[in-house]
Coordinates of C-alpha atoms in Angstrom, one line a residue:
X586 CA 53.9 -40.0 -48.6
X587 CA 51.1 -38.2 -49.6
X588 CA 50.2 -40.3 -53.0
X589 CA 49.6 -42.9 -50.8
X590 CA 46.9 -40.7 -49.1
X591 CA 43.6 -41.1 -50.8
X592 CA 40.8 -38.5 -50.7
X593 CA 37.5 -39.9 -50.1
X594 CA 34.9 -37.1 -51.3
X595 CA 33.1 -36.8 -48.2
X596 CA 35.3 -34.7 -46.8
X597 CA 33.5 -32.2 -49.4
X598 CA 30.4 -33.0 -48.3
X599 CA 29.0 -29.6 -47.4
X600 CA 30.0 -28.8 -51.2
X601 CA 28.1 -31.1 -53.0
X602 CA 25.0 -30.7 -50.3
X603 CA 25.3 -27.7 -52.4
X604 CA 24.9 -28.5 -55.5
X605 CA 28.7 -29.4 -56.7
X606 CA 29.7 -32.5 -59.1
X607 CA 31.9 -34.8 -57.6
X608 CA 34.2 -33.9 -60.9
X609 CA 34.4 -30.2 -59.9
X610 CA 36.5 -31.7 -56.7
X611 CA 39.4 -33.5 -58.6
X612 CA 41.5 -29.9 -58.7
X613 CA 40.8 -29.4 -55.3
X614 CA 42.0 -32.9 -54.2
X615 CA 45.1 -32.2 -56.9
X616 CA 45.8 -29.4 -55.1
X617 CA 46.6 -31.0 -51.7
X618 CA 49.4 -33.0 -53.4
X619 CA 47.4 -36.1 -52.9
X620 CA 47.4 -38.7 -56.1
X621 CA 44.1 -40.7 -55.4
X622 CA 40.7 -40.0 -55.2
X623 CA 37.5 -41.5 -53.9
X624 CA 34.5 -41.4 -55.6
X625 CA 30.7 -42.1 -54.2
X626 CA 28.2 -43.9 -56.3
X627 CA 25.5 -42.6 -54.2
X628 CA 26.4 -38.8 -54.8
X629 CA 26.0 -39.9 -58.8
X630 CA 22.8 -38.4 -60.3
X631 CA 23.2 -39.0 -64.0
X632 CA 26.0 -41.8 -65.0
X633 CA 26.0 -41.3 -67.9
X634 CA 27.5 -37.7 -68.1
X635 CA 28.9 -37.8 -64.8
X636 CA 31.4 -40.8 -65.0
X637 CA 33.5 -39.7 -68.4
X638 CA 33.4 -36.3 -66.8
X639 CA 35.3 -37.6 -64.2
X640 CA 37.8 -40.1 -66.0
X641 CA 38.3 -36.9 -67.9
X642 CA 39.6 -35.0 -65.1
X643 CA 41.4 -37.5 -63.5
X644 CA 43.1 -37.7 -66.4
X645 CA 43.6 -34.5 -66.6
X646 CA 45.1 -34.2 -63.2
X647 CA 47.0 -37.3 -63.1
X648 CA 44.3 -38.5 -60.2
X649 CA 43.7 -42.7 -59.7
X650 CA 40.1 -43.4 -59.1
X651 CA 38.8 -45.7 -55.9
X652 CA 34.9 -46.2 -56.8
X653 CA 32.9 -46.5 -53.3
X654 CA 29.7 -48.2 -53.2
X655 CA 27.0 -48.3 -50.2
X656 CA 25.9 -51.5 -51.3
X657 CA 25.9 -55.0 -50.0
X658 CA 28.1 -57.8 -52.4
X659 CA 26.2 -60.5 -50.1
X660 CA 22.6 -60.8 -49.7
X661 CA 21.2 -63.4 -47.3
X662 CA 24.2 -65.4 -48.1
X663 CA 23.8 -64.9 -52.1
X664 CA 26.4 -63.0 -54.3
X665 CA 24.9 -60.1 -55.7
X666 CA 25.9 -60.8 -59.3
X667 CA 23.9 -58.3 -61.1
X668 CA 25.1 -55.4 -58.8
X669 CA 28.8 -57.0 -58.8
X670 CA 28.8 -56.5 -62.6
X671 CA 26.9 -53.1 -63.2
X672 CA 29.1 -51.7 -60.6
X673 CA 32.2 -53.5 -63.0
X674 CA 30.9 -51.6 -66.1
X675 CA 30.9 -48.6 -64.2
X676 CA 34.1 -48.4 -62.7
X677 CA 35.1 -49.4 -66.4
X678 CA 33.8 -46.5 -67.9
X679 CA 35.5 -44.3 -64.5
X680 CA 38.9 -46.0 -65.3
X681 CA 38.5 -46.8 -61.4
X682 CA 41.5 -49.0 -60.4
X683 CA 39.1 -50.7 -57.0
X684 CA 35.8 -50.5 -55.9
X685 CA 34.6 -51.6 -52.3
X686 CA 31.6 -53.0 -51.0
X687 CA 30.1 -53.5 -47.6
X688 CA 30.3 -56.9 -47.2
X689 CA 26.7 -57.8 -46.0
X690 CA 25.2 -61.4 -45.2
X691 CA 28.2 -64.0 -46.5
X692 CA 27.5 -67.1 -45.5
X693 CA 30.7 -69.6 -45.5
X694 CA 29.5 -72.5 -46.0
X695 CA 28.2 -71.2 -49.8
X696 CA 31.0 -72.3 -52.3
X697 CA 29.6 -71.9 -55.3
X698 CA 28.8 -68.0 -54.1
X699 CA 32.7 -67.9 -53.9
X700 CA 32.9 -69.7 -57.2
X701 CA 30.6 -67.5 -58.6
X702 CA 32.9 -64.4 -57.3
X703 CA 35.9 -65.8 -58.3
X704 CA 35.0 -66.1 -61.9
X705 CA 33.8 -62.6 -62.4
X706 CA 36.8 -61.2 -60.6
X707 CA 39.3 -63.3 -63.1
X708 CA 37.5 -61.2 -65.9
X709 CA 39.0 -58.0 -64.3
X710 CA 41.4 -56.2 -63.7
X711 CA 39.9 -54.1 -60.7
X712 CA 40.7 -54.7 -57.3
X713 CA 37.6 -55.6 -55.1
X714 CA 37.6 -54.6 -50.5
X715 CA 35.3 -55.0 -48.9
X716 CA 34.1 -53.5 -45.3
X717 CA 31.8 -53.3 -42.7
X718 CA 29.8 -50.5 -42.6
X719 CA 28.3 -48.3 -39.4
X720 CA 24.9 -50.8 -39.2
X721 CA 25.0 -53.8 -36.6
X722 CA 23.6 -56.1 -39.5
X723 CA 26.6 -55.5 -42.0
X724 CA 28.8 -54.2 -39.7
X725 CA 30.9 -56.7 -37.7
X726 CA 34.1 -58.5 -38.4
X727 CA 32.7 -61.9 -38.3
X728 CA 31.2 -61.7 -42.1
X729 CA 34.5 -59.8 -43.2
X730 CA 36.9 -62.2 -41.2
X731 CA 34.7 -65.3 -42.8
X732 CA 34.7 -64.0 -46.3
X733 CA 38.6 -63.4 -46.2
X734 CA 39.1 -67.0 -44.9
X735 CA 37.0 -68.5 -47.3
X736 CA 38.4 -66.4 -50.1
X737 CA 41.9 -67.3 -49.5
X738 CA 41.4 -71.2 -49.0
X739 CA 39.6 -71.2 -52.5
X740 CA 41.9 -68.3 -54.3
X741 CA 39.2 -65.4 -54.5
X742 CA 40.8 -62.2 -55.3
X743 CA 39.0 -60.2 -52.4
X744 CA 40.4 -58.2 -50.1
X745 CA 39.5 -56.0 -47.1
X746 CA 39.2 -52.2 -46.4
X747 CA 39.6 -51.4 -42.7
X748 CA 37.7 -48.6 -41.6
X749 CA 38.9 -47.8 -38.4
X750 CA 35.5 -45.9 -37.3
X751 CA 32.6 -48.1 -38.0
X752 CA 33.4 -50.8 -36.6
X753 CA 32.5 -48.2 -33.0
X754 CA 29.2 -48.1 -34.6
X755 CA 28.3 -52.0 -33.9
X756 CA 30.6 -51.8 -30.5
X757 CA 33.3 -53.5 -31.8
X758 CA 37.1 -52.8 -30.7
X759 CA 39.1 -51.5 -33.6
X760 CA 42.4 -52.3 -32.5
X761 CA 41.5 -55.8 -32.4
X762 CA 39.9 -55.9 -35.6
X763 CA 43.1 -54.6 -37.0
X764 CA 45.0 -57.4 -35.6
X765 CA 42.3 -59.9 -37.0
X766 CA 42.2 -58.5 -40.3
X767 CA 45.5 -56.8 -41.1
X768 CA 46.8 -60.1 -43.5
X769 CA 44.1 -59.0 -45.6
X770 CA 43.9 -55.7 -45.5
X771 CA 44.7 -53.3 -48.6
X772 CA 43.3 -50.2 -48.0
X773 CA 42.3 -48.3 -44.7
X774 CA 39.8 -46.0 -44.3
X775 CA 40.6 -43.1 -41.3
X776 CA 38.2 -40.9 -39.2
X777 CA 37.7 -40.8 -35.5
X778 CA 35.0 -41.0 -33.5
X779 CA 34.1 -39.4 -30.2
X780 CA 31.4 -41.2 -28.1
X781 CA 28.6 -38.8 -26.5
X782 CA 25.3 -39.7 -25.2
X783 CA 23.5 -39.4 -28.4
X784 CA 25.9 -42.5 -29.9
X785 CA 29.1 -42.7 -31.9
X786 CA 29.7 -39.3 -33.7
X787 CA 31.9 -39.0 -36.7
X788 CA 34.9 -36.6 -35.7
X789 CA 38.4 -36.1 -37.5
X790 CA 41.6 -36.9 -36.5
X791 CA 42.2 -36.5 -32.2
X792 CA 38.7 -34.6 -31.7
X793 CA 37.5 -38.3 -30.7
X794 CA 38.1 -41.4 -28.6
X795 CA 39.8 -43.3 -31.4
X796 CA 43.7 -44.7 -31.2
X797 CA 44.3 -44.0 -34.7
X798 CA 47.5 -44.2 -34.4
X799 CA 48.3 -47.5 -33.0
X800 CA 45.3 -49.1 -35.1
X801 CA 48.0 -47.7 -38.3
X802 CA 50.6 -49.6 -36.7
X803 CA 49.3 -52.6 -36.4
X804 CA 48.1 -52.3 -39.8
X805 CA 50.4 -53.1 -43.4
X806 CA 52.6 -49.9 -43.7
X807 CA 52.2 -50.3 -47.9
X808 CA 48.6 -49.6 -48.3
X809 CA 47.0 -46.6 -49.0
X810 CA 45.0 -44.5 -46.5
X811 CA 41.7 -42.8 -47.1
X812 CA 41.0 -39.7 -45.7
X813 CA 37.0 -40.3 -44.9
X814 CA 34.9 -37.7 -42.7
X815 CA 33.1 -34.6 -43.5
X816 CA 35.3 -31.6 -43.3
X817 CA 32.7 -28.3 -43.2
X818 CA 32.5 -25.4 -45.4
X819 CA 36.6 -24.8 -45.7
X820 CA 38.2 -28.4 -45.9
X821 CA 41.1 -27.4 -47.1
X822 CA 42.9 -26.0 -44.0
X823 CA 41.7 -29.4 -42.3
X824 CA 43.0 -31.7 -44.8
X825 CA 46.5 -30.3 -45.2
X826 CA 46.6 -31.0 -41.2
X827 CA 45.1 -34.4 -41.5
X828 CA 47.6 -35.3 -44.3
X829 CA 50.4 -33.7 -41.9
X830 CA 49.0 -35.8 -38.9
X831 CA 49.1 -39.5 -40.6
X832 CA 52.7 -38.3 -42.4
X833 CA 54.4 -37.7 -39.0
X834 CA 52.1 -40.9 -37.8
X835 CA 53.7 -43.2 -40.7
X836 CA 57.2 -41.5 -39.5
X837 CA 57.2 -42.8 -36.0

């Protein structure tokens, strides 16, 4: 089960807060058994070293790439073209099998946005989620929910990610969510999140309020999951028991 676990690399956060590449990671992810790695554009400081370094390594230990960007694809209702396609080029040169966007500002009503979207997607072979991410302005379901409706009434190759924390960020109930947007949902995104009277805190696996577990079975049962939360100075004792956790999870 474990290859269909994906490490997203902020669990080594701490790490590269420090000063380490994102390529320096791929042995450790490797090393947990896992076959699928996240990258994040925004820990990137010079593409054009950094992203052969890491097709090189993934290479080297058999790893698939997932390229994660903290960008919107929709901007006040327009497709962000430009950004689509530099991101395309990168994950390219990464030999990145998906990247993921937040969704941002989609507006329904704009077909030739879609058309737009559907024509660079046919160019590619990558698969392209989308999510919401942990602001009130990108962060609901209704954007995501109307993009995945529009997309499949006019055959656009997008899909969703469903990150079962944000969506606490904009107050939103994830184990509806999940039943809204589970027929388009190929890839999930797992943390938990404790609520405290400073807001929504980011906590792993059962140190928060979450229902992880039912939001996985309400979810499709062949998509990979994404191990995504900061896991301190020694991640690997915590990841081995997080993998454990959503094994016995997918078990039951």
């Amino acid at each position: 089960m474990s290859k269909e676990i994906v490490i997203n690399l902020l669990v080594f956060a701490d790490a590269v807060s420090k000063g380490t590449k994102q390529a320096e990671l791929f042995s450790e992810v490797a090393s947990l058994g896992v076959k699928k790695v996240e990258v994040r554009r925004e820990w990137i400081q010079d593409f054009t070293a950094e992203l052969p370094q890491m097709q090189s390594k993934a290479e080297e230990f058999d790893l698939e790439i997932y390229y994660s960007i903290p960008a919107v694809l929709f901007k006040k209702g327009k497709l962000d073209c430009d950004g689509l396609l530099q991101v395309l080029q990168e994950a390219n040169v990464l030999g990145a099998t998906r990247i993921k966007f937040a969704v941002g500002e989609f507006d329904a009503t704009a077909q030739t946005e879609l058309i737009a979207l559907k024509d660079i997607l046919n160019k590619h072979t990558v698969l392209l989620t989308v999510e919401g991410d942990q602001s009130h302005k990108n962060g609901r379901i209704e954007p995501i929910l109307g993009l995945m409706e529009a997309s499949r009434t006019n055959d656009v190759p997008v899909y969703t990610t469903y990150d079962v924390g944000n969506f606490v960020f904009v107050g939103q109930e994830p184990l509806y969510n999940a039943v809204k947007l589970s027929p388009y949902v190929r890839y999930i995104h797992l943390k938990d999140v404790e609520i405290t009277h400073q807001g929504p805190q980011v906590r792993s696996l059962d140190e928060g309020h979450i229902n992880w577990r039912a939001a996985l079975s309400l979810l499709p049962k062949d998509v990979p999951i994404g191990i995504e939360f900061p896991c301190g100075q020694q991640p690997q004792e915590l990841l081995a028991k997080t993998i454990k956790q959503i094994q016995q999870a997918n078990q039951s």
